[in-house]
Coordinates of C-alpha atoms in Angstrom, one line a residue:
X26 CA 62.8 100.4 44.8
X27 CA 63.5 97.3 44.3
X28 CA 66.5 97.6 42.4
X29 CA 68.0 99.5 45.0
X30 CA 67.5 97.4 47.5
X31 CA 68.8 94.6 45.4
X32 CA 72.2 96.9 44.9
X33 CA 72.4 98.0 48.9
X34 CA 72.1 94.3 49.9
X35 CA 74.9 93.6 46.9
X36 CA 76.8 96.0 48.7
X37 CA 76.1 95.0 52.3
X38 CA 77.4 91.3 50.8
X39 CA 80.7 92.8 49.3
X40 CA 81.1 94.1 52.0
X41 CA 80.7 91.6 54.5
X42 CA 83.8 89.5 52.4
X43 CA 86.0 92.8 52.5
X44 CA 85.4 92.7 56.2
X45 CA 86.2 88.5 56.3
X46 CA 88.9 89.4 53.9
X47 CA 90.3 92.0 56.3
X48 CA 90.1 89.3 59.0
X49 CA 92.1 86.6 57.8
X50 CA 95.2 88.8 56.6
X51 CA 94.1 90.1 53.0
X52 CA 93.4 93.6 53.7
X53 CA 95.1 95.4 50.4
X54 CA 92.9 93.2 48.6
X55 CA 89.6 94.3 50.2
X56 CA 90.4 97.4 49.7
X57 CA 90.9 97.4 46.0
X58 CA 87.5 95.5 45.9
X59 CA 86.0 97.7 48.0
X60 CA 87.3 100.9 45.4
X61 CA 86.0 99.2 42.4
X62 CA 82.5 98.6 43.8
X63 CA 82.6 102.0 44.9
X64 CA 83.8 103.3 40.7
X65 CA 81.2 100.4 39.5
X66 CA 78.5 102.4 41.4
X67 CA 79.6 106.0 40.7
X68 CA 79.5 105.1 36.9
X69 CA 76.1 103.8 37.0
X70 CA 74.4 106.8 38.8
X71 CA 73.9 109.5 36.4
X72 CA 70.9 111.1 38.8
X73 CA 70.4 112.6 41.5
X74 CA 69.0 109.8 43.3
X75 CA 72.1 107.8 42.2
X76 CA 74.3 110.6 43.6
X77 CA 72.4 110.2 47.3
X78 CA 72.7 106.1 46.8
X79 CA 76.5 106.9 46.3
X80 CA 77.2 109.1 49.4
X81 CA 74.9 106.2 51.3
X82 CA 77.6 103.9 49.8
X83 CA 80.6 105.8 50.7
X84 CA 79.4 106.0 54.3
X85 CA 78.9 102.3 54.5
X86 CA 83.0 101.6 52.6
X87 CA 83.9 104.0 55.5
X88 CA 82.6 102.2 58.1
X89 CA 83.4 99.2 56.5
X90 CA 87.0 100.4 56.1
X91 CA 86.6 101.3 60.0
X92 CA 86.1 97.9 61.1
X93 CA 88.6 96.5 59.5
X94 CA 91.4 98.4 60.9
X95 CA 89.7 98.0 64.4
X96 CA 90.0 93.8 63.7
X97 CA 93.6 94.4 62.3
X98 CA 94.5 96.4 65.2
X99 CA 93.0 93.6 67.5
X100 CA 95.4 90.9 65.6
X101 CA 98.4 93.0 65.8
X102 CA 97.7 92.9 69.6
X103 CA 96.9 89.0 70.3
X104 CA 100.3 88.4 68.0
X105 CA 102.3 90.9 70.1
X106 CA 100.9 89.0 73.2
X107 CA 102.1 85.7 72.6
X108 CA 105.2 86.9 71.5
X109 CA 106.1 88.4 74.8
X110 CA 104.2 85.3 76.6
X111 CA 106.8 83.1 74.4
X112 CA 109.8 85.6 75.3
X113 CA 108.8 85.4 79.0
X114 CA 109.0 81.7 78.8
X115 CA 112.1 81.5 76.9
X116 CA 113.5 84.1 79.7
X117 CA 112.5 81.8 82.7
X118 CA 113.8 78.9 80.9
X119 CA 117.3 80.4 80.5
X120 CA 116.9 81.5 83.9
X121 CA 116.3 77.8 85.3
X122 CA 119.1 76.8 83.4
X123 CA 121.4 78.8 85.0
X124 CA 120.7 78.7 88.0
X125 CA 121.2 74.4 87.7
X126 CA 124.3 75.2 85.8
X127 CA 125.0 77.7 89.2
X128 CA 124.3 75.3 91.7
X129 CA 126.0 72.3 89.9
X130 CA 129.2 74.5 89.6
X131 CA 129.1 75.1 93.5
X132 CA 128.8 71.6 94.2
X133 CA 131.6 70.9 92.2
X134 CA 133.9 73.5 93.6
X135 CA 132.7 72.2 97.1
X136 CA 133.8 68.9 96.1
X137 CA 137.1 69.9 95.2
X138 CA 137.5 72.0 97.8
X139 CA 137.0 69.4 100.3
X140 CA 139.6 67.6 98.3
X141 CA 142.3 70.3 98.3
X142 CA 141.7 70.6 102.1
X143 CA 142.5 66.6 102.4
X144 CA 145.6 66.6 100.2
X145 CA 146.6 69.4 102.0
X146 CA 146.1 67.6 105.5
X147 CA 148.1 64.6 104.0
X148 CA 150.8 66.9 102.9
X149 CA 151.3 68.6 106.1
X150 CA 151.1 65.7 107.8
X151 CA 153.8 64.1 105.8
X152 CA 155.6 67.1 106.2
X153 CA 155.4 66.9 109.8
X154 CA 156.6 63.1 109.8
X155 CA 159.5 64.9 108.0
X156 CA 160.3 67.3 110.0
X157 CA 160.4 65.0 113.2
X158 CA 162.8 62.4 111.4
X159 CA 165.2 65.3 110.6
X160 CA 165.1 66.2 113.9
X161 CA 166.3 62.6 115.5
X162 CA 168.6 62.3 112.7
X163 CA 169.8 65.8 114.0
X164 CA 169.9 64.6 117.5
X165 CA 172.0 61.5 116.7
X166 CA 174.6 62.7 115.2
X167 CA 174.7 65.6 117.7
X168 CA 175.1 62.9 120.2
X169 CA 177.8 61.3 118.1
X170 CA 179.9 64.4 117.9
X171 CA 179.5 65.1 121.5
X172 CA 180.9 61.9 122.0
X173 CA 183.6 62.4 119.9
X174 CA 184.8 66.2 121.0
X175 CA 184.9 63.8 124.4
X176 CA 187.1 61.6 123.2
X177 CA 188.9 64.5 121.9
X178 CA 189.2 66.4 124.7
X179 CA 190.4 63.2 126.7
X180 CA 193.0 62.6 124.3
X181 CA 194.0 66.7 124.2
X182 CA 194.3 66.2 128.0
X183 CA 196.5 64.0 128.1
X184 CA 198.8 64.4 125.4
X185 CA 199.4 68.4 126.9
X186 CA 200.0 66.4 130.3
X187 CA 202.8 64.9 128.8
X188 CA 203.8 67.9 127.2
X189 CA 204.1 69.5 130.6
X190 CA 206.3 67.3 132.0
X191 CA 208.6 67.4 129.5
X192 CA 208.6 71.0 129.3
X193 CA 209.2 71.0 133.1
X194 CA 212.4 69.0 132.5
X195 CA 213.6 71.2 129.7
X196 CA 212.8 73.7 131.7
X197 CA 214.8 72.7 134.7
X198 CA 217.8 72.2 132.3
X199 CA 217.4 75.4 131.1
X200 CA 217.4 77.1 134.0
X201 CA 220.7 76.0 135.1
X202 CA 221.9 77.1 132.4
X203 CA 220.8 80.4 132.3
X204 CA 221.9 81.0 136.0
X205 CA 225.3 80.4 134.4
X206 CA 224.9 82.5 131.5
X207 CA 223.5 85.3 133.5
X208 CA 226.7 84.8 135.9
X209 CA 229.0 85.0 132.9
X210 CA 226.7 88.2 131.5
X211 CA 226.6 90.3 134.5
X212 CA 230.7 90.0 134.6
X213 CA 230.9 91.1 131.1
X214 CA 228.2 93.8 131.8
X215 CA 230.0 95.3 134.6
X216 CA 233.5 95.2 132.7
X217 CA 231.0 97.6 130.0
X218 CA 229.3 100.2 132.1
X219 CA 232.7 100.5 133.3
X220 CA 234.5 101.5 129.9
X221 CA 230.6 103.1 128.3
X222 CA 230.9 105.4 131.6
X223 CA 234.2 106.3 130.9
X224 CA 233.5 107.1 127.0
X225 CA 230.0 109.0 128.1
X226 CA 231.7 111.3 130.5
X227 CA 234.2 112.2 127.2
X228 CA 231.2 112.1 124.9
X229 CA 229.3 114.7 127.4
X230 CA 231.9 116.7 127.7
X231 CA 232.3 117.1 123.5
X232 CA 228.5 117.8 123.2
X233 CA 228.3 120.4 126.4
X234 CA 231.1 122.5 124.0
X235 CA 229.4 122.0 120.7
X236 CA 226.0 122.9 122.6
X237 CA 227.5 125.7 123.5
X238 CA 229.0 127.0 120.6
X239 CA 225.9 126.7 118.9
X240 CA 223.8 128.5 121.0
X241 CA 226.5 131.1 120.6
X242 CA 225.6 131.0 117.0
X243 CA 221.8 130.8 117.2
X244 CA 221.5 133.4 119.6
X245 CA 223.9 135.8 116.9
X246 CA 221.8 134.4 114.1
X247 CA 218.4 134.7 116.0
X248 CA 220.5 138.6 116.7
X249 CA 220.1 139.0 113.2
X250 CA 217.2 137.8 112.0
X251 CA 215.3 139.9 114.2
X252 CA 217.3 143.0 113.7
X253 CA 216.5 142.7 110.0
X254 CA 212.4 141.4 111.0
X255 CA 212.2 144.7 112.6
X256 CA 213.6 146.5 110.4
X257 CA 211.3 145.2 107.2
X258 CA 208.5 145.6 109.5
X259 CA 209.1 149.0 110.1
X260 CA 209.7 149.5 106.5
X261 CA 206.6 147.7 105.7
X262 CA 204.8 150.0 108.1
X263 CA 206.3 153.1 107.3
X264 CA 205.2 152.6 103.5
X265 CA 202.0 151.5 104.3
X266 CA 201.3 154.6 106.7
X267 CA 203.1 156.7 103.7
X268 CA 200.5 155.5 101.3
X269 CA 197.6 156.0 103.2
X270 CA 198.7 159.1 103.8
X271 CA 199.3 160.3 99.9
X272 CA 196.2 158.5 99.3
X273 CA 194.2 160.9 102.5
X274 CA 196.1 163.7 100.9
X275 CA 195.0 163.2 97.2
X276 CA 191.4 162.7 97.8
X277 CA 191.7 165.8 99.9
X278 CA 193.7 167.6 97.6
X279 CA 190.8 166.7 95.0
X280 CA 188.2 167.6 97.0
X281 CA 189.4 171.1 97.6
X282 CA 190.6 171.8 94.0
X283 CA 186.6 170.6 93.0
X284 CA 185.3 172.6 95.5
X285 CA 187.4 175.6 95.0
X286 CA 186.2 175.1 91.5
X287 CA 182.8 174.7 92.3
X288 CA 183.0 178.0 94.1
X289 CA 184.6 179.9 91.1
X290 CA 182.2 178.3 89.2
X291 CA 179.6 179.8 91.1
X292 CA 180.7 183.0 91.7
X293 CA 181.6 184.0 88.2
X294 CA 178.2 185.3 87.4
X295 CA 178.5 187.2 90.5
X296 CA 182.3 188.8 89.2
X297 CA 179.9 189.9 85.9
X298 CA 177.5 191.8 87.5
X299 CA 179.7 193.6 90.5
X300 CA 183.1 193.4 88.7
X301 CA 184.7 191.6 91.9
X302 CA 188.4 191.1 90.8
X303 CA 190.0 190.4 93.5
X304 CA 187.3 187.9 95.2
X305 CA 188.0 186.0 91.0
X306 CA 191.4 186.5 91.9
X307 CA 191.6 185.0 95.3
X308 CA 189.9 182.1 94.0
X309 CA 191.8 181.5 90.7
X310 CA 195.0 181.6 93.2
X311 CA 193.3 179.1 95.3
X312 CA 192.4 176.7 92.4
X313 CA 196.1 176.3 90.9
X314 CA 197.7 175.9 94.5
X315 CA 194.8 172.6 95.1
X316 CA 196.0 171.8 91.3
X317 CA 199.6 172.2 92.0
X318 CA 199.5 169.9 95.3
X319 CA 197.4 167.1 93.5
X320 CA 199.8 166.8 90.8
X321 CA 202.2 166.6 93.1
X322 CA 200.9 163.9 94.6
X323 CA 200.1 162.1 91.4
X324 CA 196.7 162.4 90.7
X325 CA 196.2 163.1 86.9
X326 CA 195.6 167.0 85.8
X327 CA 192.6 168.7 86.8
X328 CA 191.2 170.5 83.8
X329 CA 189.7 174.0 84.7
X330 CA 186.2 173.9 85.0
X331 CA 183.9 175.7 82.2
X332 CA 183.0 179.7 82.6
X333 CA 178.9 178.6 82.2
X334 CA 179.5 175.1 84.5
X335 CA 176.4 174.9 87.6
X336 CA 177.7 175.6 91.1
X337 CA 178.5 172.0 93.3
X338 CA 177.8 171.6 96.8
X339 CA 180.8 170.3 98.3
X340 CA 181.6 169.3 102.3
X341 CA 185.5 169.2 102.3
X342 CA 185.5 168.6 106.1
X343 CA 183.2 165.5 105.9
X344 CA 185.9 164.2 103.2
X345 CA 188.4 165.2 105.3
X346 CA 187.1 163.2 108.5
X347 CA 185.7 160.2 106.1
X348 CA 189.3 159.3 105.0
X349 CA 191.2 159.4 108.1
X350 CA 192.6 155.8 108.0
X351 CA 191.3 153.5 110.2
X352 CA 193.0 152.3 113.7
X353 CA 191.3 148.8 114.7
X354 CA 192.5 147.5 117.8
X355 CA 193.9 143.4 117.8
X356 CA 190.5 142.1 119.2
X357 CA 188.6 143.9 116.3
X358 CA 191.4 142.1 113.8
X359 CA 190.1 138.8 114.6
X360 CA 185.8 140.3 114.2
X361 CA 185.1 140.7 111.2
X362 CA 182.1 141.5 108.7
X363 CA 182.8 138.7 105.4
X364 CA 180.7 140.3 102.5
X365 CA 180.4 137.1 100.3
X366 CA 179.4 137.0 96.6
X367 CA 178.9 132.9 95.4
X368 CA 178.4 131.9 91.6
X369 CA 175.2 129.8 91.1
X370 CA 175.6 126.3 91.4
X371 CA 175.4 124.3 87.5
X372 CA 174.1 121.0 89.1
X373 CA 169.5 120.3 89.5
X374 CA 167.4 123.4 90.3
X375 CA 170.3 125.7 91.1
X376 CA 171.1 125.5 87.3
X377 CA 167.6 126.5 86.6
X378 CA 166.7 129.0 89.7
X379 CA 170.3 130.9 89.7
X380 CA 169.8 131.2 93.7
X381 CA 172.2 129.8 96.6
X382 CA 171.5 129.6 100.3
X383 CA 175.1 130.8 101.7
X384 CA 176.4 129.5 105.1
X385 CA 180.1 129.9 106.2
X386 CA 182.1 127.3 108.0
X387 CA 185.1 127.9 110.4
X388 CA 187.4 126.2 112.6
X389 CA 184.8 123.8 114.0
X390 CA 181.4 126.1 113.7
X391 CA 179.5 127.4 111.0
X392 CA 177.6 131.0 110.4
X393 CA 174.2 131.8 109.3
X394 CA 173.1 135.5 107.9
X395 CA 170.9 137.4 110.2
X396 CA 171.0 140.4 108.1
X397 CA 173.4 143.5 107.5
X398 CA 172.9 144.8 110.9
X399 CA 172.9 141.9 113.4
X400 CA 175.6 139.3 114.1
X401 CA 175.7 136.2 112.5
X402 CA 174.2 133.5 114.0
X403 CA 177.0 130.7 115.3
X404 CA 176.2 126.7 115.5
X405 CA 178.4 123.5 115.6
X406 CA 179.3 121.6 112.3
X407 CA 177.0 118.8 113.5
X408 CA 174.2 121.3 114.0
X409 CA 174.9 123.1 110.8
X410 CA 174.7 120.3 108.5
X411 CA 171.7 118.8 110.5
X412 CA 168.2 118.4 108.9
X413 CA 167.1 121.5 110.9
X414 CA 169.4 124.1 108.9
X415 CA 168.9 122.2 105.5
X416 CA 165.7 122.1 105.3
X417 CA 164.1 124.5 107.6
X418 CA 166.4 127.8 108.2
X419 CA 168.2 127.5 104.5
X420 CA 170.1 130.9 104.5
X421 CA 168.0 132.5 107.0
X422 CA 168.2 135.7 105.6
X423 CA 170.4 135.2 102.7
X424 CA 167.8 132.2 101.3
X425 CA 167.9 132.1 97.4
X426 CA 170.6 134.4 97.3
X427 CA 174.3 134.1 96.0
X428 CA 175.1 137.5 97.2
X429 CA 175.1 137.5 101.4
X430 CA 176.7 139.7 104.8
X431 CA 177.9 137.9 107.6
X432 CA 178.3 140.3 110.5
X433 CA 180.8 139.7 113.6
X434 CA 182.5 136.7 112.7
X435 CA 185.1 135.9 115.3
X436 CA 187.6 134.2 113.5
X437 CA 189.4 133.1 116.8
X438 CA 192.9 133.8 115.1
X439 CA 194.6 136.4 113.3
X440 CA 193.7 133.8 110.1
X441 CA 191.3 131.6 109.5
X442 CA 190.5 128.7 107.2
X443 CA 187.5 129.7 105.3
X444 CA 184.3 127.5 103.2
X445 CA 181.4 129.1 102.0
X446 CA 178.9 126.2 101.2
X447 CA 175.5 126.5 99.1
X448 CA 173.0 124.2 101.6
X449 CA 171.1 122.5 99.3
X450 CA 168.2 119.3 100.9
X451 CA 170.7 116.2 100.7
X452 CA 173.9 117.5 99.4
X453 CA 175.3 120.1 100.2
X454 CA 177.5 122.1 97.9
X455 CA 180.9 122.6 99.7
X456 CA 183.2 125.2 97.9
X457 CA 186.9 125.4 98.1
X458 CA 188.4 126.9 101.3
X459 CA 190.6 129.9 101.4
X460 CA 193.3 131.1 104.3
X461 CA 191.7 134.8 105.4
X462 CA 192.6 137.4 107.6
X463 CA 191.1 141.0 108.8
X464 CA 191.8 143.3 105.3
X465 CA 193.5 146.2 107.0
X466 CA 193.1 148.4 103.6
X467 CA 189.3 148.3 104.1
X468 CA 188.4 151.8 105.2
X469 CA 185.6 154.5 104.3
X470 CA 186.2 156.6 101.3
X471 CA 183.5 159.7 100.9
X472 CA 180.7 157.6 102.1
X473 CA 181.7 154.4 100.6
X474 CA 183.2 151.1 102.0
X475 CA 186.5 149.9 99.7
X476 CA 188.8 146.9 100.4
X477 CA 192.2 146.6 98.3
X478 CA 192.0 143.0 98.9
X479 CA 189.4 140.2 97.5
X480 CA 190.0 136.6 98.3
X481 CA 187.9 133.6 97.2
X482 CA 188.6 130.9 94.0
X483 CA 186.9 130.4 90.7
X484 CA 183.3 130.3 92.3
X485 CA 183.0 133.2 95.0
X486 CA 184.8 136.1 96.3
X487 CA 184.7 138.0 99.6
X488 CA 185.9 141.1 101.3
X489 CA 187.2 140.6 104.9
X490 CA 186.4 143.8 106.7
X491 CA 187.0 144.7 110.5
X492 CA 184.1 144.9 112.2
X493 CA 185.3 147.9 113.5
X494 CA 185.2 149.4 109.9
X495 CA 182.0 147.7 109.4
X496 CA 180.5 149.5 112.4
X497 CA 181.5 152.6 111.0
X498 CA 180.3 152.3 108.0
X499 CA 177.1 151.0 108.3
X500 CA 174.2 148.5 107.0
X501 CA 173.7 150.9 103.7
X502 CA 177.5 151.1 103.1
X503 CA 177.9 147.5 103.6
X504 CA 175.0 146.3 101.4
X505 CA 176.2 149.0 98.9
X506 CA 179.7 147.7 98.4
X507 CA 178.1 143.5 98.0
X508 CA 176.3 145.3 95.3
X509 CA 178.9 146.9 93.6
X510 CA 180.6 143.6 93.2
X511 CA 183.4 143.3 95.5
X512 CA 186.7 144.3 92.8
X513 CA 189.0 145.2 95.2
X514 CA 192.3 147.3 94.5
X515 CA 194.4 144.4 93.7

């Protein structure tokens, strides 16, 4: 027993210096010593009592081992403590220095400040002092000219006195010698009028003879003129109403040989099945007399129509009244309905967009679209190019379209001085103007509006139709023809 109490209190001892060891920083090396006491007494126990002294051993390394983590723990902590005490003083430290480096600053900007303020007291006062001497320099030699334009003035005064008299005297002198002169004149003069009445009253006579001989001669030349006027007109007239006329007699002349043909067409089947001669007959006779008078006219050949071909619905007297020529009176000559077709502008967004906002211009007033079936609407050239136009009514109802109809423009004259112009926000895109008048060819042809004539330049085109015409034809017809592109006849 005494043995093992001598090894426990060897232990307790060794272990007591692990735990000192552990203390003062050496803990890696109590360990180790605390392992090798612990393989010292695990060789020397062979029994079963040694075993049990062991596990008595083990329990007292652990706890050992237990308080010295708890007192290495407790070191970490005090060292971690007075290195954020030392930060926290370090901290305020800075802090106080800073705030005297703070306050020193603002002192010193105070100071200058101050000193600014004085120099700038100094400098406005010297400035002042400046200003006034200017000023009485100013004065002074104000004063000094003012004294001179006196003396000036004095000396003007006097020297045009004495230019007065003297101009007195002359004039006196003068005067009696014009009174002579005009004496001497009026003798002479009367001695003139005397011998210029006597050549005017020859003169007079000569140009009362010429004058009337040529008046003789303008009135036989004025004679002739207007016989051969008249007769051109009439000419003119008669081949124009000829025309129209071959032209009403062609289409109907084609319209009756197509319907006649039509007809055969459609009765043919009939002929097979009741063996109707002389209905095929009638109608053959009837298709070369339409061919005959067509050809006449000069319309190209009508080729028979196929034995198999589909029957046509014709209306020969809706033809018939569609191409009576048109008689528009001299009112509806100066109305007219301007169909207008404008090529995209190649300058900014119009280059990009391909769109136009059309307005025409006239005489003093320009037009604004309202659409195919209302008249146009009519402002003054100030109003038109105004803000309100460019940037709020654009083309109305032509906007960001080059294609456009104008309805019931008066055009005031029999012709008229026409500009289409693209409105664009700050410059507007004038085109180039173009003498128009009422298109008398315009007229209605089976349902469609044609015009012989198309005016305009390189960058739009027009038809000028009657508005009588227009009327007749309608908004469908109208917006018809802008789309088929306005190629006229010529």
């Amino acid at each position: 027993m005494s043995f093992i109490a001598e090894r426990i209190f060897n232990g307790a001892a060794l272990a007591a210096c692990v735990s000192a060891a552990l203390t003062f920083g050496f803990p890696v090396q109590a360990e180790d010593a605390a392992h090798t006491i612990a393989n010292k007494f695990a060789e020397d126990t062979a029994s079963n009592e040694e075993h049990a002294k062991q596990k008595e051993l083990q329990r007292t390394m652990a706890e050992l081992k237990k308080k010295a983590d708890e007192a290495r723990a407790r070191a970490n902590a005090q060292r971690q403590a007075e290195e954020t005490e030392s930060r926290r003083l370090y901290e305020q430290e800075l802090l106080e220095r800073a705030r005297e480096e703070s306050e020193a600053t603002r002192r010193a900007a105070a100071e200058e400040g101050a000193q600014a303020k004085a120099r700038a007291e100094a400098q406005a006062k010297a400035k002042a002092d400046e200003v006034a001497r200017v000023a009485q320099e100013k004065a002074a030699r104000e004063q000094k000219r003012a004294a001179e334009v006196e003396a000036a003035r004095r000396a003007k005064e006097i020297a045009q006195a004495k230019a007065r008299a003297e101009a007195e005297a002359k004039a006196k002198a003068d005067e009696v010698a014009r009174v002579a002169q005009e004496k001497a004149a009026r003798e002479k003069k009367r001695a003139a009028e005397v011998e210029a009445a006597r050549r005017a009253k020859e003169v007079a006579q000569a140009k009362a003879r010429a004058e009337t001989e040529a008046k003789a001669k303008a009135d036989e030349v004025a004679r002739v003129a207007l016989e051969k006027a008249t007769r051109e007109t009439k000419r003119a007239a008669q081949a124009e109403a000829d025309r129209r006329i071959r032209e009403a007699a062609r289409w109907a002349a084609e319209a009756t040989a197509k319907e006649a043909e039509a007809e055969l067409a459609a009765r043919e089947p009939i002929h097979a099945n009741h063996s109707s001669d002389r209905e095929a007959q009638e109608l053959a006779e009837r298709l070369r007399e339409a061919r005959h008078k067509y050809s006449a006219l000069g319309g190209p050949t009508v080729q028979s129509v196929p034995a198999r071909a589909k029957p046509v619905t014709v209306t020969p007297a809706a033809i018939r009244m569609e191409t009576k020529p048109s008689k528009p009176t001299a009112r509806a000559e100066q109305h007219v309905t301007i169909l207008l077709i404008m090529d995209v502008g190649k300058r900014g967004w119009r280059r990009l967009s391909k769109t136009a906002d059309p307005m025409l211009c006239l005489h003093e007033h320009c037009f604004l679209s309202r659409g195919s079936d209302l008249p146009a609407e009519k402002l003054s050239r100030h109003a038109a190019f105004g803000p309100t136009v460019a940037l709020v009514k654009r083309g109305v109802s032509c906007r960001s379209s080059p294609s456009c109809i104008f309805r019931d423009i008066d055009l005031e004259t029999a012709e008229a001085i026409l500009q289409p112009v693209d409105l664009r926000v700050l410059r507007h895109d004038r085109r180039e103007t173009q003498l128009i008048r009422a298109d008398k060819t315009c007229d209605l042809i089976r349902g469609e509006l044609v015009c012989g004539h198309t005016v305009g330049t390189t960058d739009w085109r027009a038809w000028i139709v009657p508005e009588s015409v227009a009327k007749r034809a309608g908004p469908a017809a109208l917006e018809m023809a802008l789309e088929s592109g306005l190629e006229g006849l010529d």
